[in-house]
Coordinates of C-alpha atoms and ligand atoms in Angstrom, one line a residue:
M142 CA -7.5 3.9 1.6
C143 CA -10.2 6.9 1.9
G144 CA -13.5 6.2 0.1
I145 CA -15.2 9.3 -1.1
I146 CA -19.2 9.4 -3.3
G147 CA -20.6 12.9 -4.9
Y148 CA -24.5 12.9 -5.5
T149 CA -26.2 15.7 -7.8
G150 CA -30.0 15.4 -8.9
T151 CA -33.3 15.8 -7.4
E152 CA -33.5 13.0 -4.5
Q153 CA -32.0 14.4 -1.0
A154 CA -28.6 13.7 -1.5
A155 CA -27.3 12.4 2.5
P156 CA -29.0 9.5 2.1
I157 CA -27.6 8.7 -0.9
L158 CA -24.2 9.7 0.9
L159 CA -24.5 7.5 3.8
D160 CA -26.0 4.8 1.4
G161 CA -22.7 4.7 -1.2
L162 CA -20.3 5.2 2.0
R163 CA -22.3 2.4 3.5
K164 CA -20.7 0.7 -0.2
L165 CA -17.0 1.4 0.3
E166 CA -17.1 0.5 4.5
Y167 CA -15.1 -2.9 3.2
R168 CA -11.8 -0.5 2.2
G169 CA -11.1 -0.4 5.7
Y170 CA -12.0 3.5 7.1
D171 CA -11.5 5.6 11.2
S172 CA -14.3 8.3 10.0
A173 CA -16.3 9.4 7.4
G174 CA -17.9 12.3 6.9
I175 CA -20.6 14.1 4.5
A176 CA -21.2 17.8 2.9
V177 CA -24.5 18.6 1.5
L178 CA -25.1 22.5 -0.7
Y179 CA -28.6 23.4 0.2
D180 CA -30.2 27.1 0.0
N181 CA -26.8 28.3 -0.9
A182 CA -24.9 27.1 3.0
L183 CA -22.9 24.3 3.3
T184 CA -24.1 21.9 6.2
V185 CA -21.1 19.6 7.0
C186 CA -21.6 16.3 9.4
K187 CA -18.3 14.0 10.4
I188 CA -17.5 12.2 13.2
T189 CA -14.5 9.4 13.8
G190 CA -15.9 5.5 13.8
R191 CA -18.6 4.0 12.0
I192 CA -20.5 5.0 9.3
A193 CA -23.5 3.8 11.7
N194 CA -22.1 6.6 13.7
L195 CA -22.9 9.8 10.6
S196 CA -25.9 7.6 10.2
E197 CA -27.7 7.9 13.3
K198 CA -25.9 11.9 14.2
T199 CA -28.0 12.5 10.5
E200 CA -31.5 10.5 11.2
D201 CA -30.2 8.2 8.4
G202 CA -28.8 11.1 6.1
K203 CA -33.3 12.4 6.7
A204 CA -32.2 15.9 8.4
T205 CA -29.6 16.9 6.4
P206 CA -31.5 18.7 3.6
G207 CA -29.9 19.2 0.5
Q208 CA -30.7 17.4 -3.3
V209 CA -26.7 18.2 -3.8
G210 CA -23.5 17.0 -1.8
I211 CA -20.1 14.9 -1.3
G212 CA -19.7 12.3 1.3
H213 CA -16.4 10.3 2.1
T214 CA -14.2 7.7 4.0
R215 CA -11.5 8.2 5.8
W216 CA -7.9 5.8 6.5
A217 CA -5.6 8.1 8.6
T218 CA -2.8 8.6 6.7
H219 CA -0.9 12.2 7.7
G220 CA -3.1 13.1 11.0
A221 CA -5.2 11.0 13.3
P222 CA -8.2 9.9 13.4
T223 CA -10.6 12.3 14.7
D224 CA -13.4 14.3 14.0
E225 CA -11.5 17.5 13.4
N226 CA -9.6 15.6 10.0
A227 CA -11.9 13.7 8.9
H228 CA -13.0 14.9 5.7
P229 CA -14.9 17.1 3.8
H230 CA -12.7 20.1 4.6
K231 CA -15.0 23.3 4.7
S232 CA -12.3 26.7 3.5
N233 CA -12.0 29.5 6.1
D234 CA -14.7 31.5 4.4
G235 CA -17.5 28.3 4.9
R236 CA -17.7 29.3 0.6
F237 CA -15.8 26.1 -0.2
A238 CA -16.4 22.1 1.0
V239 CA -13.4 19.3 -0.3
V240 CA -13.7 15.3 0.0
H241 CA -9.6 13.9 -0.9
N242 CA -8.2 10.7 -1.4
G243 CA -4.5 10.0 -2.1
I244 CA -1.6 11.9 -0.5
I245 CA -1.5 15.6 -1.6
E246 CA 3.4 15.1 -1.2
N247 CA 3.9 18.8 -0.9
Y248 CA 1.2 20.3 1.6
Q249 CA 3.7 21.2 4.2
A250 CA 5.1 23.7 2.4
L251 CA 1.6 24.4 0.5
R252 CA 0.4 24.7 4.3
A253 CA 3.6 27.3 5.6
E254 CA 2.4 29.3 2.6
L255 CA -1.0 29.4 2.8
V256 CA -0.8 29.9 6.6
E257 CA 1.6 32.8 5.6
K258 CA -1.5 33.9 3.5
G259 CA -3.0 34.5 7.3
Y260 CA -5.8 31.1 6.6
T261 CA -6.0 29.0 9.1
F262 CA -6.4 25.4 9.7
E263 CA -8.6 23.4 11.2
S264 CA -7.1 19.8 10.5
E265 CA -3.6 18.1 11.1
T266 CA -4.1 16.6 6.8
D267 CA -2.6 17.0 3.6
T268 CA -5.9 18.0 2.2
E269 CA -6.8 21.0 4.4
V270 CA -4.4 23.0 1.8
V271 CA -6.5 22.2 -0.8
V272 CA -9.7 23.8 0.1
H273 CA -7.6 27.0 1.5
L274 CA -6.0 26.4 -2.6
I275 CA -9.0 26.6 -3.7
E276 CA -10.6 29.7 -1.9
M277 CA -7.5 31.6 -2.3
Y278 CA -7.6 31.1 -6.4
Y279 CA -11.2 31.8 -6.7
E280 CA -12.7 34.6 -8.7
G281 CA -15.9 33.8 -9.3
D282 CA -14.9 30.8 -11.8
V283 CA -15.4 27.6 -9.3
K284 CA -13.4 25.5 -12.0
N285 CA -11.0 28.2 -13.0
A286 CA -9.9 27.5 -9.2
V287 CA -9.9 24.4 -9.1
I288 CA -7.4 23.9 -11.9
R289 CA -5.4 26.5 -10.5
A290 CA -5.9 24.8 -7.5
S291 CA -4.8 21.1 -8.9
A292 CA -2.1 22.9 -10.2
R293 CA 0.1 23.6 -7.2
L294 CA -0.3 19.8 -5.5
R295 CA 2.2 16.6 -5.9
G296 CA 0.9 13.3 -5.4
S297 CA -2.6 12.3 -5.7
W298 CA -6.0 13.0 -5.4
A299 CA -9.7 12.4 -7.0
L300 CA -10.6 15.2 -5.3
G301 CA -15.0 16.4 -4.8
V302 CA -15.3 20.1 -4.6
L303 CA -19.2 21.5 -3.8
C304 CA -19.3 25.6 -3.9
T305 CA -22.0 27.7 -2.9
D306 CA -22.3 29.9 -5.4
C307 CA -23.1 26.9 -7.5
P308 CA -25.8 25.3 -6.7
D309 CA -26.2 22.2 -8.3
T310 CA -23.0 21.7 -9.5
V311 CA -19.4 19.4 -7.9
Y312 CA -16.2 19.7 -9.0
V313 CA -14.4 17.3 -9.2
A314 CA -10.4 16.1 -10.2
R315 CA -8.2 12.7 -10.6
E316 CA -4.6 12.2 -10.7
A317 CA -3.3 9.5 -9.9
S318 CA -6.4 8.3 -7.7
P319 CA -9.4 6.3 -9.2
L320 CA -12.3 8.4 -10.0
I321 CA -15.0 7.8 -11.7
L322 CA -18.7 8.9 -13.3
G323 CA -22.6 7.5 -12.8
A324 CA -23.9 8.9 -15.5
G325 CA -28.9 9.0 -14.2
V326 CA -31.4 10.9 -15.6
G327 CA -31.4 14.2 -14.5
E328 CA -28.4 12.6 -12.1
N329 CA -25.0 12.4 -11.5
Y330 CA -22.7 10.4 -9.4
F331 CA -19.4 10.5 -9.3
A332 CA -17.0 8.2 -6.2
S333 CA -13.4 6.2 -6.4
D334 CA -15.2 3.0 -6.5
I335 CA -18.0 1.7 -9.2
T336 CA -19.2 -1.1 -5.7
A337 CA -20.6 2.8 -4.2
L338 CA -22.9 4.0 -7.9
V339 CA -24.1 0.3 -9.0
S340 CA -26.6 -0.2 -7.0
Y341 CA -27.7 4.1 -9.1
T342 CA -26.1 3.7 -12.1
R343 CA -24.4 1.0 -14.3
N344 CA -22.8 4.0 -17.0
V345 CA -19.9 5.2 -16.0
M346 CA -17.3 7.2 -17.0
Y347 CA -13.5 7.0 -15.9
L348 CA -11.6 9.8 -15.1
D349 CA -8.2 10.2 -16.8
D350 CA -4.9 11.7 -14.4
G351 CA -5.0 15.2 -15.1
E352 CA -8.9 16.0 -16.5
F353 CA -12.0 17.5 -14.1
A354 CA -15.6 17.6 -14.1
A355 CA -18.3 20.1 -13.5
V356 CA -20.7 17.3 -12.9
S357 CA -24.2 18.8 -12.6
P358 CA -28.4 16.9 -13.0
A359 CA -27.7 18.1 -16.7
G360 CA -25.0 16.1 -17.6
I361 CA -21.0 16.1 -16.8
T362 CA -19.0 18.2 -18.5
I363 CA -14.9 16.6 -18.9
F364 CA -11.8 19.0 -19.2
D365 CA -8.2 19.0 -19.2
G366 CA -5.8 21.2 -17.1
T367 CA -6.6 23.7 -19.6
G368 CA -9.2 23.6 -19.6
R369 CA -10.7 22.8 -23.3
P370 CA -13.0 20.1 -23.1
V371 CA -12.5 16.3 -23.6
E372 CA -14.8 13.4 -24.4
K373 CA -15.5 9.9 -23.2
K374 CA -17.0 7.0 -23.4
L375 CA -19.4 5.6 -21.4
H376 CA -18.8 1.7 -20.3
R377 CA -21.5 0.0 -18.9
I378 CA -20.7 -1.9 -15.7
T379 CA -21.9 -5.8 -15.9
W380 CA -20.5 -7.4 -12.1
D381 CA -22.3 -7.8 -9.1
V382 CA -22.0 -5.6 -6.7
A383 CA -20.2 -8.3 -4.6
A384 CA -17.8 -8.6 -7.0
A385 CA -17.3 -4.7 -7.9
E386 CA -16.7 -4.6 -3.9
K387 CA -13.0 -6.9 -5.2
G388 CA -13.5 -4.4 -7.7
G389 CA -14.1 -7.0 -10.1
Y390 CA -11.1 -9.8 -8.9
E391 CA -12.1 -13.3 -7.5
H392 CA -10.1 -12.8 -3.6
F393 CA -9.0 -9.7 -2.1
M394 CA -6.2 -11.5 -2.3
L395 CA -5.6 -10.9 -6.2
K396 CA -7.0 -7.7 -6.0
E397 CA -3.8 -6.6 -2.9
M398 CA -1.9 -8.0 -4.8
M399 CA -2.7 -6.9 -8.6
E400 CA -2.2 -3.2 -6.8
Q401 CA 1.7 -3.8 -5.5
P402 CA 2.6 -1.5 -8.0
R403 CA 0.7 1.4 -6.5
A404 CA 1.4 0.0 -2.9
T405 CA 4.4 0.1 -3.2
E406 CA 5.3 3.6 -6.0
A407 CA 2.6 5.9 -2.3
T408 CA 4.9 4.7 -0.7
I409 CA 8.4 5.1 -2.6
S410 CA 7.6 8.0 -4.8
P411 CA 7.3 10.4 -1.0
R412 CA 10.1 9.5 0.2
I413 CA 12.4 10.7 -2.7
R414 CA 12.9 14.2 -3.3
D415 CA 16.1 15.5 -5.7
G416 CA 18.0 12.5 -5.8
E417 CA 18.2 12.2 -2.1
V418 CA 16.2 9.8 0.3
F419 CA 14.0 11.7 3.4
F420 CA 11.5 11.0 5.7
E421 CA 9.4 13.2 6.8
G422 CA 9.2 13.8 10.9
F423 CA 11.9 10.5 11.4
A424 CA 15.8 12.7 10.9
L425 CA 18.7 11.1 12.2
G426 CA 21.2 12.9 13.1
E427 CA 25.3 12.7 13.0
E428 CA 25.8 12.4 17.0
E429 CA 22.9 10.1 17.0
L430 CA 24.1 7.7 14.0
R431 CA 27.5 7.7 15.3
S432 CA 26.0 6.7 19.3
I433 CA 23.8 3.6 17.5
D434 CA 26.3 0.0 17.5
K435 CA 23.7 -2.0 16.2
I436 CA 20.3 -2.1 14.7
V437 CA 17.7 -5.0 15.3
I438 CA 14.2 -5.9 13.3
T439 CA 11.8 -7.3 15.0
A440 CA 8.2 -8.0 13.9
C441 CA 6.3 -11.4 14.0
G442 CA 5.2 -13.8 10.6
S443 CA 6.4 -11.4 7.0
A444 CA 6.6 -8.8 8.5
Y445 CA 10.0 -10.9 10.1
Y446 CA 10.6 -13.3 6.9
A447 CA 10.7 -8.4 5.6
G448 CA 12.2 -7.8 8.5
C449 CA 15.6 -10.8 7.0
A450 CA 15.5 -9.6 3.5
G451 CA 16.1 -6.0 4.6
K452 CA 18.7 -6.8 7.0
I453 CA 20.8 -8.4 4.1
A454 CA 20.5 -4.9 2.6
I455 CA 21.4 -2.3 5.8
E456 CA 24.3 -4.7 6.1
R457 CA 25.7 -4.4 3.0
L458 CA 24.8 -0.7 2.5
C459 CA 25.2 0.6 5.8
R460 CA 27.9 -1.9 7.2
I461 CA 26.1 -1.5 11.0
P462 CA 26.0 -5.1 12.3
V463 CA 21.1 -5.9 12.1
S464 CA 20.2 -8.5 13.8
V465 CA 16.4 -9.8 13.3
E466 CA 13.9 -11.0 16.3
L467 CA 11.3 -12.8 16.2
A468 CA 9.0 -10.2 18.3
S469 CA 8.1 -13.2 20.4
E470 CA 11.0 -14.8 21.8
L471 CA 12.2 -11.4 22.1
R472 CA 10.2 -10.2 25.2
Y473 CA 10.9 -12.8 26.8
A474 CA 15.6 -13.5 26.1
D475 CA 16.6 -11.1 28.5
P476 CA 18.0 -8.9 25.6
L477 CA 21.0 -7.1 24.9
I478 CA 19.6 -3.9 23.8
D479 CA 20.6 -0.8 25.2
E480 CA 20.4 3.5 24.1
H481 CA 23.3 2.6 21.3
T482 CA 20.3 0.0 20.1
L483 CA 17.6 0.7 17.3
L484 CA 14.8 -0.8 17.1
V485 CA 12.9 -0.9 13.8
V486 CA 10.0 -2.6 14.4
L487 CA 7.8 -3.9 11.4
S488 CA 4.1 -4.4 12.0
Q489 CA 1.1 -4.0 8.4
S490 CA -1.5 -4.0 11.2
G491 CA 0.1 -2.1 14.2
E492 CA -1.8 -3.8 16.6
T493 CA 0.2 -7.9 17.6
A494 CA 0.1 -8.0 20.9
D495 CA 3.8 -10.0 20.4
T496 CA 5.2 -7.0 18.1
I497 CA 4.2 -4.7 20.9
A498 CA 5.2 -6.5 24.3
A499 CA 8.6 -6.5 23.1
M500 CA 8.9 -3.3 21.3
K501 CA 7.9 -2.3 25.0
E502 CA 10.7 -4.6 26.1
C503 CA 13.3 -3.5 23.7
K504 CA 12.5 0.8 24.8
A505 CA 12.1 -0.2 29.2
R506 CA 15.5 -1.0 28.5
G507 CA 16.6 2.3 26.1
A508 CA 16.5 1.5 22.2
R509 CA 15.3 3.7 20.2
T510 CA 11.9 2.5 18.3
V511 CA 11.9 3.2 14.5
A512 CA 7.8 1.9 13.5
V513 CA 7.0 0.7 9.6
V514 CA 3.7 0.6 10.3
N515 CA 0.6 0.5 7.7
V516 CA -2.2 1.2 10.0
V517 CA -1.7 4.9 11.5
G518 CA -2.7 6.0 15.1
S519 CA -2.1 2.4 15.8
T520 CA -0.4 1.0 19.1
V521 CA 2.2 0.3 17.6
A522 CA 2.9 3.7 16.2
A523 CA 2.0 5.2 18.7
L524 CA 5.1 3.7 21.0
A525 CA 7.3 4.5 18.7
D526 CA 10.3 7.0 18.5
H527 CA 9.5 7.3 15.0
V528 CA 6.8 6.8 12.4
I529 CA 7.7 5.2 8.7
Y530 CA 4.2 4.7 7.7
T531 CA 3.3 2.2 4.8
W532 CA 0.7 4.3 2.4
A533 CA -0.1 1.0 1.4
G534 CA -4.1 1.2 1.9
P535 CA -6.1 -1.6 4.2
E536 CA -4.9 -4.5 3.6
I537 CA -8.6 -6.6 3.4
A538 CA -6.7 -10.2 2.5
V539 CA -5.6 -12.6 5.6
A540 CA -2.6 -12.9 3.3
T541 CA 0.1 -9.7 3.9
T542 CA 1.2 -9.3 -0.1
K543 CA 1.3 -5.2 -1.0
G544 CA 1.9 -5.2 3.9
Y545 CA 5.0 -7.2 2.7
T546 CA 6.0 -5.3 -0.7
T547 CA 5.4 -2.1 1.4
Q548 CA 7.2 -2.8 4.8
L549 CA 10.4 -3.5 2.1
S550 CA 10.1 -0.2 0.1
V551 CA 10.9 1.3 3.8
L552 CA 13.5 -1.2 4.5
Y553 CA 16.2 -0.3 1.6
L554 CA 14.8 3.0 1.6
L555 CA 16.3 3.7 5.7
A556 CA 18.8 1.3 4.2
T557 CA 19.4 4.3 1.5
Y558 CA 18.9 6.9 3.7
L559 CA 21.6 5.5 6.4
A560 CA 23.9 4.4 3.5
G561 CA 23.5 8.6 3.1
K562 CA 23.8 9.6 6.2
K563 CA 27.0 7.5 7.4
G564 CA 28.6 8.3 4.0
S565 CA 29.3 4.0 3.6
V566 CA 28.7 3.8 0.3
P567 CA 29.8 6.0 -3.0
R568 CA 27.8 8.4 -4.1
E569 CA 27.3 7.1 -7.3
R570 CA 26.2 3.7 -5.5
Y571 CA 24.5 5.9 -3.5
D572 CA 22.2 7.5 -6.8
A573 CA 22.4 3.4 -8.0
C574 CA 19.7 2.3 -5.2
V575 CA 17.7 6.2 -5.8
A576 CA 17.1 5.1 -9.3
A577 CA 16.3 0.9 -8.0
I578 CA 14.1 1.7 -5.0
R579 CA 12.0 4.3 -7.4
S580 CA 11.9 1.4 -11.1
I581 CA 10.8 -1.2 -7.5
P582 CA 7.0 -0.2 -8.8
K583 CA 7.5 -0.8 -12.3
L584 CA 10.0 -4.2 -12.6
I585 CA 6.6 -5.2 -9.8
Q586 CA 4.3 -4.2 -12.5
E587 CA 6.1 -6.5 -15.0
A588 CA 6.9 -9.1 -12.8
I589 CA 3.2 -9.1 -12.3
D590 CA 2.7 -9.0 -16.2
L591 CA 5.9 -12.4 -17.2
N592 CA 3.8 -15.0 -14.7
A593 CA 0.3 -13.4 -15.2
A594 CA 0.0 -16.4 -18.0
A595 CA 2.2 -19.7 -16.9
L596 CA 0.8 -19.6 -12.9
P597 CA -2.3 -20.9 -13.6
R598 CA -1.1 -23.7 -15.5
L599 CA 2.1 -24.0 -13.2
A600 CA -0.3 -24.3 -10.3
R601 CA -3.1 -26.6 -11.8
K602 CA 0.5 -28.6 -12.0
Y603 CA 2.0 -28.5 -8.3
C604 CA -1.6 -28.1 -6.7
D605 CA -1.6 -31.8 -5.7
H606 CA 1.8 -32.6 -4.3
A607 CA 1.7 -32.6 -0.3
S608 CA 5.1 -30.5 0.7
M609 CA 7.2 -27.8 -1.8
F610 CA 10.4 -26.9 -0.4
Y611 CA 11.6 -23.3 -1.3
I612 CA 14.9 -23.1 -1.7
G613 CA 17.6 -19.9 -1.9
R614 CA 20.6 -17.6 -0.7
N615 CA 21.4 -15.1 0.3
T616 CA 19.0 -12.5 -0.6
D617 CA 16.6 -15.3 -2.6
Y618 CA 16.3 -17.6 0.5
A619 CA 14.9 -14.9 2.4
V620 CA 12.6 -14.1 0.2
S621 CA 11.8 -18.3 0.2
L622 CA 11.1 -17.5 3.6
E623 CA 8.0 -15.4 2.6
G624 CA 7.8 -17.9 -0.4
A625 CA 7.1 -20.7 1.6
L626 CA 4.8 -19.1 4.5
K627 CA 2.4 -18.0 1.2
M628 CA 2.1 -20.7 -0.1
K629 CA 1.3 -23.0 3.8
E630 CA -1.0 -20.2 4.7
I631 CA -3.5 -20.6 2.3
S632 CA -3.1 -23.2 0.0
Y633 CA -2.7 -25.6 3.3
I634 CA 0.5 -27.1 1.7
H635 CA 3.7 -27.7 3.6
A636 CA 5.7 -25.5 2.4
E637 CA 9.1 -25.0 3.5
S638 CA 12.2 -22.4 3.3
Y639 CA 15.6 -24.3 3.7
A640 CA 18.8 -21.7 3.2
A641 CA 20.4 -23.3 -0.3
G642 CA 24.1 -24.8 1.7
E643 CA 21.8 -26.5 4.2
L644 CA 20.9 -29.0 2.0
K645 CA 23.1 -31.1 2.5
H646 CA 23.0 -30.9 6.3
G647 CA 19.7 -32.5 5.8
T648 CA 17.6 -32.3 4.1
I649 CA 18.5 -33.5 0.9
A650 CA 17.6 -37.4 2.7
L651 CA 14.1 -35.9 1.6
I652 CA 14.3 -35.0 -1.9
E653 CA 12.4 -38.2 -3.8
E654 CA 10.6 -38.6 -7.0
G655 CA 8.3 -35.8 -8.2
Q656 CA 9.0 -33.5 -4.9
P657 CA 8.2 -29.9 -6.0
V658 CA 12.1 -27.8 -5.5
V659 CA 11.4 -24.5 -6.0
A660 CA 14.4 -23.2 -7.0
L661 CA 14.8 -18.7 -6.3
C662 CA 18.0 -18.1 -8.3
C663 CA 18.0 -14.8 -8.2
N664 CA 21.2 -13.2 -6.7
E665 CA 23.8 -13.5 -8.9
D666 CA 26.5 -13.8 -6.5
V667 CA 25.3 -17.1 -5.9
T668 CA 23.2 -18.2 -9.0
E669 CA 26.8 -20.7 -9.9
K670 CA 26.2 -22.6 -6.2
T671 CA 22.5 -22.8 -6.4
V672 CA 23.0 -24.0 -9.6
S673 CA 25.2 -26.7 -8.0
N674 CA 21.5 -27.8 -5.3
I675 CA 19.1 -27.3 -8.3
V676 CA 21.5 -30.6 -10.2
E677 CA 21.9 -32.0 -6.7
C678 CA 18.2 -32.2 -6.7
K679 CA 17.1 -33.1 -9.5
A680 CA 19.2 -36.2 -9.1
R681 CA 17.4 -37.3 -6.3
G682 CA 13.8 -37.2 -8.7
A683 CA 13.0 -33.7 -7.8
E684 CA 11.2 -31.3 -10.1
V685 CA 12.3 -27.8 -10.4
L686 CA 10.8 -24.6 -10.2
A687 CA 13.3 -21.3 -10.8
V688 CA 12.7 -18.6 -10.2
T689 CA 15.4 -16.4 -11.9
F690 CA 15.6 -13.7 -14.7
R691 CA 14.2 -14.1 -17.7
D692 CA 17.8 -14.3 -20.0
N693 CA 19.5 -16.4 -17.5
G694 CA 20.2 -19.3 -19.1
R695 CA 22.4 -21.2 -16.8
V696 CA 19.3 -21.6 -14.2
I697 CA 16.5 -22.0 -16.6
S698 CA 18.7 -25.0 -18.9
Q699 CA 18.1 -27.2 -15.7
A700 CA 14.9 -26.5 -14.6
D701 CA 11.5 -28.0 -15.2
D702 CA 9.8 -25.0 -15.0
V703 CA 10.4 -21.5 -14.9
I704 CA 8.9 -18.0 -13.3
A705 CA 11.0 -15.3 -14.8
L706 CA 11.9 -12.3 -14.3
P707 CA 13.5 -8.3 -15.0
R708 CA 16.3 -8.3 -14.0
M709 CA 16.9 -5.8 -11.5
E710 CA 19.7 -4.6 -8.4
T711 CA 20.2 -7.9 -6.3
V712 CA 20.1 -6.5 -2.8
F713 CA 16.5 -5.1 -3.6
S714 CA 15.8 -7.6 -5.6
P715 CA 13.3 -9.6 -3.2
A716 CA 10.5 -6.8 -3.3
V717 CA 10.1 -7.7 -7.3
E718 CA 10.5 -11.7 -6.9
I719 CA 7.8 -12.1 -3.7
V720 CA 5.0 -11.0 -6.3
P721 CA 5.7 -14.6 -8.8
L722 CA 5.6 -16.4 -5.7
Q723 CA 2.5 -15.2 -3.7
M724 CA 1.1 -15.1 -6.4
L725 CA 1.8 -18.6 -7.5
A726 CA 0.2 -19.7 -3.5
Y727 CA -2.9 -17.8 -5.2
Y728 CA -3.5 -19.6 -7.5
V729 CA -2.3 -23.2 -6.5
A730 CA -4.2 -22.6 -3.3
R731 CA -7.1 -21.7 -5.9
E732 CA -7.2 -25.0 -7.8
R733 CA -7.2 -26.4 -3.9
G734 CA -10.4 -24.8 -3.4
C735 CA -9.3 -22.9 0.0
D736 CA -10.8 -20.0 1.6
I737 CA -8.3 -18.0 -0.2
D738 CA -9.3 -13.6 2.1
K739 CA -10.0 -16.2 5.0
P740 CA -7.5 -19.5 5.8
K741 CA -8.4 -21.4 8.2
N742 CA -7.5 -20.8 11.7
L743 CA -5.5 -17.2 11.3
A744 CA -7.1 -14.2 12.0
K745 CA -5.6 -10.7 9.8
S746 CA -4.2 -9.0 13.7
V747 CA -3.2 -11.3 15.4
T748 CA -4.3 -9.3 18.7
V749 CA -3.4 -12.0 21.8
E750 CA -0.5 -14.0 22.6
Ligands
AGP93 C1 1.4 -12.5 6.4 O1 0.5 -13.4 5.3 C2 0.6 -12.8 8.4 N1 -0.7 -12.6 8.4 C3 1.3 -12.5 9.6 O2 2.3 -13.6 9.3 C4 1.1 -11.4 9.5 O3 2.2 -11.1 8.7 C5 2.0 -11.3 11.0 O4 1.5 -11.8 11.7 C6 2.2 -10.1 11.3 O5 1.4 -8.8 11.1 P1 1.5 -7.2 11.4 O6 2.6 -7.2 10.0 O7 0.3 -7.1 11.4 O8 2.1 -6.6 12.6

C-alpha cells in the first residue's frame, strides 16, 4: 500500500518528508518521491527503489529548499514500478503536484476524457488523472478545484495537493483511504499513517470520508464536499513508534487479519460494475472460452488451499473440470496440459520458485495463463498472459491472511465471470452470486466482531495440546486445510486436516480422550453428515470446537465450543469461514509465546526450490 506525508511550516520540508517516508517503509514500497514548493516553483524528485536512493539524490533533502512539501512511497498497482509512475505527479501547466494513496476505479474513462481535452500523460498510473482534473477545474481557487476534481472520482483516495499559487498551503482529501492530520506549533502535517507523524507531533485529527482540509503553518481548516467547515476533535497519541508501525496492533498478522474487510472490498468492488463482473485487462471471447476444456489451478501453501476452495466454486458455477495442483509437483509431473487448458496461477508474492517453474512448464505446453497476484511487476505477473491483481496491499507477516482471502475473492469473481460468459447459470443465480461476493467484506467484519471476545479464551483452552484435527466436507474441508496450516505454521502445534468422511478409513484410530477436533460445519448440503462425524469423535472423548452458523442449533448442541458465523452463500463461504480460524491460530500462538510474524524456519517468499 502506498504511503503519503506532507509538511508545511518553518523548517526545511524535504528532510522531514524523507524521514516520514522512512517511517512508512515497513508497509512495503517499490518507489518513492517528494515535491517541494520554493520560490513559487515546484521541485519534484522521484525514483524507483529505496528511500536511501531518494535521500542520496537530494543530499538527505538538503539540496531541495522549501518549507512546504508532499512525499509518497508507492506500492505499484496501475503501471510497473518506474520513475515515471512514481508520485508526485505534476499537472501539464506545472502549477500542481499530487500524491495519492488508494485506487481511482474510473481512471480509464477520465483519462480518455482528459486526453480528448488535450492533456498529456507521463505515467500509466490511475493517479495522474487527479492532477489533470484539478488543473482543469482550477479557476483561481484550489479548494474549489480539489472538491470538483474529487467529485469526479470513484474508488479510494487520500490526496495531498500542492499549488504554486498557494506557497504555504497543502490541500488534502479523503475517501476510503486513511488520512491523519498532525497539529504542531507554527507547523502542520498530514500522513496516511500515524507512524510518519509521531516523532513530530502526537496531536492528531482524523479526516473522514468525503472530507477535505487546507493545511498551512497557521492552522488546519477542515471542510466538506460543499466547502462548509467541519469541526474536529484533537486526539493525543500515546503509542510508541514501534506500535504505531503496526497501527497499534501487537503483530502485523493481527493488523493484516483486521484489514481483511478492507482488502477484500478493494479487490472486489472495482470488478463489479452495474451488476456485472469484469476484469480490467482480462476478457475471454466466446470462441476462446469454447476452446477451453479444463482449468488447472497451481500454487503453493495457502495459495494452493485457496485454489482448493476456488475449484469448488468454479466447477459448481461453470461446469468446467478444474484440477488444483501443487506447483512443486506439477513442474515435474509431465502434465496433461495443452492449448485447451486455462492455467490459473495463484501467488501473493509472485516470486515463489516452484510456482514460477510450474507456470513455465505449462506455458511451454501451450496453456493460456491467468495470474492472480498481489505484487505488481512480480515474476508471475510478468510471465502471465493475463493478470488479475489482488489489491490486498503489502503483506508483512509470514503467515498469509489477507493474501488468502483476496485470492479467494478473485477466484469467486472469476467463477461468476466464466459462468456468465458460458451461460451455465440462470440470470437470477448470477445476480445472487454477485450480491453474495459483494457481501464478503461485510461478513468478514461480522465474523471478526462475533468472535473477537471468545477466541482469546478458546485459545487459552486449546493452546497446550500437542495436536489438533480439523475436519469438514466439501467447502468446509477446503477451509480446514488452510485453518490447520495457519495453526501449525505459527503455533507449532501439529495440526492436520481430514475430509470428515475419511475419518473412518483410518484417522479415527487417533482420536482419544481430550483430542481437540475443529469441526467445520458451514456447508448445509453436508451438515448432517459432518454432525455424525462429530458424534463419532465425541464418543471417543474428543473435545469438539465447531465452526458453524450462529443459529445452527443442530451443530451447536453437539459441540463443546463454538465459533459462530453469520449465514452466507455456501459456495463462497470459505472467504469468511477462514477468518476466525486465522484468529484462533494467532491467539494460540500468542498464548504459547511464539514469534508470530516470523515463525521459525519460514520465509515470506520462497524464492528457492
Ligand atoms: C502461508 O501462510 C505461507 N506463508 C505459504 O504457504 C505461502 O502461502 C506460500 O509460500 C505461497 O506463497 P505465494 O502466495 O507468495 O506464492
